[in-house]
């Protein structure tokens, strides 16, 4: 018997002795019952040809340079969030200002920004939300997480900006109906409502140094609480007759 087998046999004997000696002690080691048999993954449709391109565009690795906005020493705390949103509106006229654009209400609300600032970029009518700062790229400098309302609907735009080579760059963009946005470590977590009661969508965006962007690294559909149960239907007259 080789050394590895001897050590395994010794470990098994010691473990068995511990379990046996503990059986008579209240609060000692107890068996947890039978363990489910592990099942290896089964590949379905192995003859299916591999896809050559993604079916859906999730916006991975899409970045944009924000032209015309700088800050002394590349200090992102000195960047005006309202100016950043106005720069996006100017870059994407088809989304905000063109005829029939879906978010014309956001443009109308921007007129309220910058008057009697309440810490969220403007008055209550201003669609720009309070900016938050954290090092999300791991370079030792703060980046800016910015949100603004997509009006007239109930959507929220979530953006992350950083400085790269003295240029302000948008490294993440997500538009959705939002329940909550969280910063966890160097990740941005977005929670969105589901049409199924008691469940929500949860996506996580994480910095990728190779792509120089925040990528969608997790997309989950999670239970958040007890769903509301509908009352059981009463038996029909035909059923009671039987």
XYZ file of C-alpha atoms in Angstrom:
242
model
C 0.000 0.000 0.000
C 1.520 3.358 -0.999
C 1.758 6.430 1.232
C -1.302 8.183 -0.189
C -3.534 5.161 0.329
C -2.132 4.676 3.834
C -2.890 8.287 4.794
C -6.427 8.016 3.397
C -7.017 4.764 5.324
C -5.696 6.353 8.520
C -7.910 9.419 8.056
C -10.932 7.205 7.466
C -10.212 5.178 10.591
C -9.827 8.331 12.718
C -13.046 9.792 11.327
C -14.950 6.558 12.000
C -13.629 6.483 15.567
C -14.725 10.069 16.180
C -18.208 9.430 14.828
C -18.542 6.177 16.827
C -17.379 7.747 20.075
C -19.747 10.680 19.609
C -22.833 8.605 18.995
C -23.591 8.247 22.678
C -23.049 11.919 23.509
C -25.952 14.341 23.424
C -25.021 17.153 21.086
C -22.211 15.152 19.491
C -21.622 14.427 15.830
C -24.649 13.038 14.030
C -25.203 11.756 10.566
C -26.892 14.130 8.145
C -28.605 11.348 6.265
C -27.923 9.923 2.843
C -26.056 12.109 0.351
C -27.560 12.630 -3.066
C -25.689 10.956 -5.881
C -23.704 13.409 -8.001
C -24.858 13.551 -11.614
C -22.523 14.811 -14.313
C -23.821 17.361 -16.832
C -25.520 15.929 -19.893
C -24.952 17.814 -23.124
C -28.084 18.261 -25.198
C -28.155 18.259 -29.007
C -24.426 17.721 -29.601
C -25.068 17.843 -33.341
C -26.311 21.445 -33.107
C -23.842 23.735 -34.953
C -22.092 26.321 -32.796
C -23.365 29.875 -33.137
C -20.956 32.279 -34.786
C -22.435 35.468 -33.280
C -24.527 36.373 -30.204
C -28.296 36.384 -30.601
C -28.804 39.418 -28.364
C -26.800 42.569 -27.782
C -26.263 43.156 -24.060
C -24.046 46.174 -24.599
C -20.851 44.510 -23.428
C -17.661 46.520 -23.747
C -19.438 49.536 -25.269
C -17.700 52.719 -24.173
C -18.026 56.368 -25.169
C -15.721 59.326 -24.748
C -17.522 62.365 -23.359
C -16.252 65.250 -25.436
C -15.869 68.721 -24.014
C -15.776 67.749 -20.320
C -12.513 67.803 -18.361
C -11.498 68.235 -14.739
C -8.347 69.558 -13.048
C -6.045 66.659 -12.267
C -8.634 64.262 -13.729
C -10.530 64.600 -10.444
C -13.947 63.162 -11.268
C -15.432 64.797 -8.156
C -15.077 68.098 -10.013
C -17.138 66.950 -12.996
C -20.661 68.383 -13.167
C -23.127 65.445 -13.447
C -25.715 67.649 -15.148
C -23.190 68.613 -17.829
C -22.434 64.922 -18.406
C -26.125 64.125 -18.977
C -26.493 67.111 -21.303
C -23.489 65.856 -23.266
C -25.176 62.461 -23.687
C -28.377 64.121 -24.868
C -26.387 66.074 -27.443
C -24.649 62.888 -28.671
C -27.854 60.872 -29.050
C -30.418 63.125 -30.662
C -32.430 60.151 -31.952
C -33.051 59.043 -28.375
C -33.731 62.408 -26.766
C -34.460 65.310 -29.105
C -35.536 63.973 -32.505
C -39.198 63.820 -33.453
C -40.793 60.831 -31.788
C -37.803 60.219 -29.492
C -38.730 58.037 -26.492
C -37.181 60.221 -23.790
C -38.266 63.714 -24.753
C -39.504 64.194 -21.201
C -35.949 63.916 -19.912
C -34.905 66.788 -22.152
C -37.818 68.909 -20.942
C -36.888 68.179 -17.329
C -33.271 69.243 -17.838
C -34.458 72.865 -17.840
C -35.035 72.500 -14.091
C -31.471 71.367 -13.377
C -29.007 73.762 -11.860
C -31.518 75.966 -10.033
C -31.418 75.812 -6.215
C -29.485 72.552 -6.167
C -30.831 70.054 -3.625
C -27.897 67.648 -3.931
C -29.448 65.620 -6.740
C -28.318 67.850 -9.596
C -31.173 70.339 -9.462
C -34.675 70.836 -8.157
C -37.120 67.988 -7.705
C -38.114 68.314 -11.350
C -34.543 67.712 -12.528
C -34.178 64.133 -13.816
C -30.491 63.897 -12.847
C -30.006 61.909 -9.636
C -27.287 62.286 -7.033
C -23.885 61.053 -8.201
C -21.917 58.498 -6.164
C -18.173 57.965 -6.158
C -16.109 54.806 -5.680
C -13.035 53.188 -7.180
C -14.726 50.673 -9.490
C -11.792 50.184 -11.859
C -9.135 49.373 -9.271
C -6.741 52.154 -10.256
C -6.865 53.854 -6.871
C -8.998 56.769 -8.105
C -12.710 57.308 -7.664
C -15.080 56.761 -10.559
C -18.568 58.245 -10.862
C -21.842 56.304 -10.829
C -24.564 58.497 -12.286
C -28.278 57.997 -12.796
C -31.064 59.966 -14.428
C -34.743 59.411 -15.080
C -35.887 58.337 -18.548
C -39.072 60.340 -18.948
C -41.979 60.206 -19.521
C -41.738 56.505 -18.588
C -40.530 54.928 -15.361
C -37.079 53.892 -16.562
C -33.735 54.911 -15.105
C -30.434 55.306 -16.909
C -27.433 54.039 -14.932
C -23.992 55.159 -16.091
C -20.414 54.833 -14.822
C -17.631 57.224 -15.843
C -13.881 57.248 -15.365
C -10.917 59.199 -16.681
C -8.697 57.431 -19.195
C -5.714 59.354 -20.586
C -7.221 62.667 -19.459
C -10.517 61.909 -21.218
C -13.836 61.315 -19.472
C -15.094 57.904 -20.655
C -18.438 56.222 -20.097
C -17.551 52.627 -19.200
C -21.036 51.316 -18.423
C -24.569 52.088 -19.595
C -27.820 50.390 -18.661
C -31.413 51.553 -19.176
C -34.168 49.732 -17.315
C -37.005 49.960 -14.841
C -35.055 49.981 -11.597
C -35.986 48.916 -8.079
C -32.575 49.628 -6.572
C -28.937 50.185 -7.518
C -26.109 49.045 -5.254
C -22.335 49.344 -5.230
C -20.758 46.164 -3.869
C -16.983 46.204 -3.867
C -16.073 47.085 -7.441
C -19.367 45.945 -8.932
C -22.609 47.718 -9.794
C -25.733 45.691 -9.002
C -29.050 46.677 -10.568
C -32.321 45.257 -9.288
C -35.364 45.448 -11.554
C -38.990 44.463 -10.994
C -40.563 41.331 -12.423
C -44.127 40.758 -13.519
C -44.143 37.672 -11.304
C -44.904 38.664 -7.684
C -42.133 37.840 -5.236
C -39.343 37.795 -7.832
C -36.940 40.301 -9.357
C -34.214 40.557 -11.971
C -30.713 41.245 -10.697
C -27.751 42.101 -12.920
C -24.155 42.694 -11.927
C -21.635 44.773 -13.868
C -17.929 44.370 -13.140
C -14.816 46.131 -14.440
C -12.796 44.189 -16.997
C -9.236 45.474 -17.433
C -8.811 43.866 -20.865
C -11.936 45.442 -22.352
C -11.508 48.712 -20.428
C -15.215 48.550 -19.631
C -17.668 47.214 -17.071
C -19.131 43.966 -18.368
C -22.372 42.211 -17.531
C -20.987 39.372 -15.399
C -24.164 38.080 -13.751
C -27.823 38.051 -14.800
C -30.199 36.430 -12.320
C -33.909 35.940 -11.704
C -34.308 35.698 -7.933
C -37.016 35.214 -5.382
C -37.349 38.162 -3.001
C -40.216 37.110 -0.759
C -43.395 35.168 -0.446
C -45.555 35.587 -3.536
C -49.158 36.543 -3.039
C -51.270 33.418 -3.379
C -54.600 33.658 -5.077
C -57.542 32.097 -3.213
C -58.345 28.547 -4.222
C -61.206 28.386 -6.727
C -64.504 27.054 -5.449
C -65.601 23.724 -6.880
C -67.876 24.077 -9.860
C -71.491 22.952 -9.695
C -70.744 20.128 -12.106
C -67.903 18.909 -9.875
C -70.063 18.980 -6.728
C -72.768 17.106 -8.550
C -70.332 14.266 -9.174
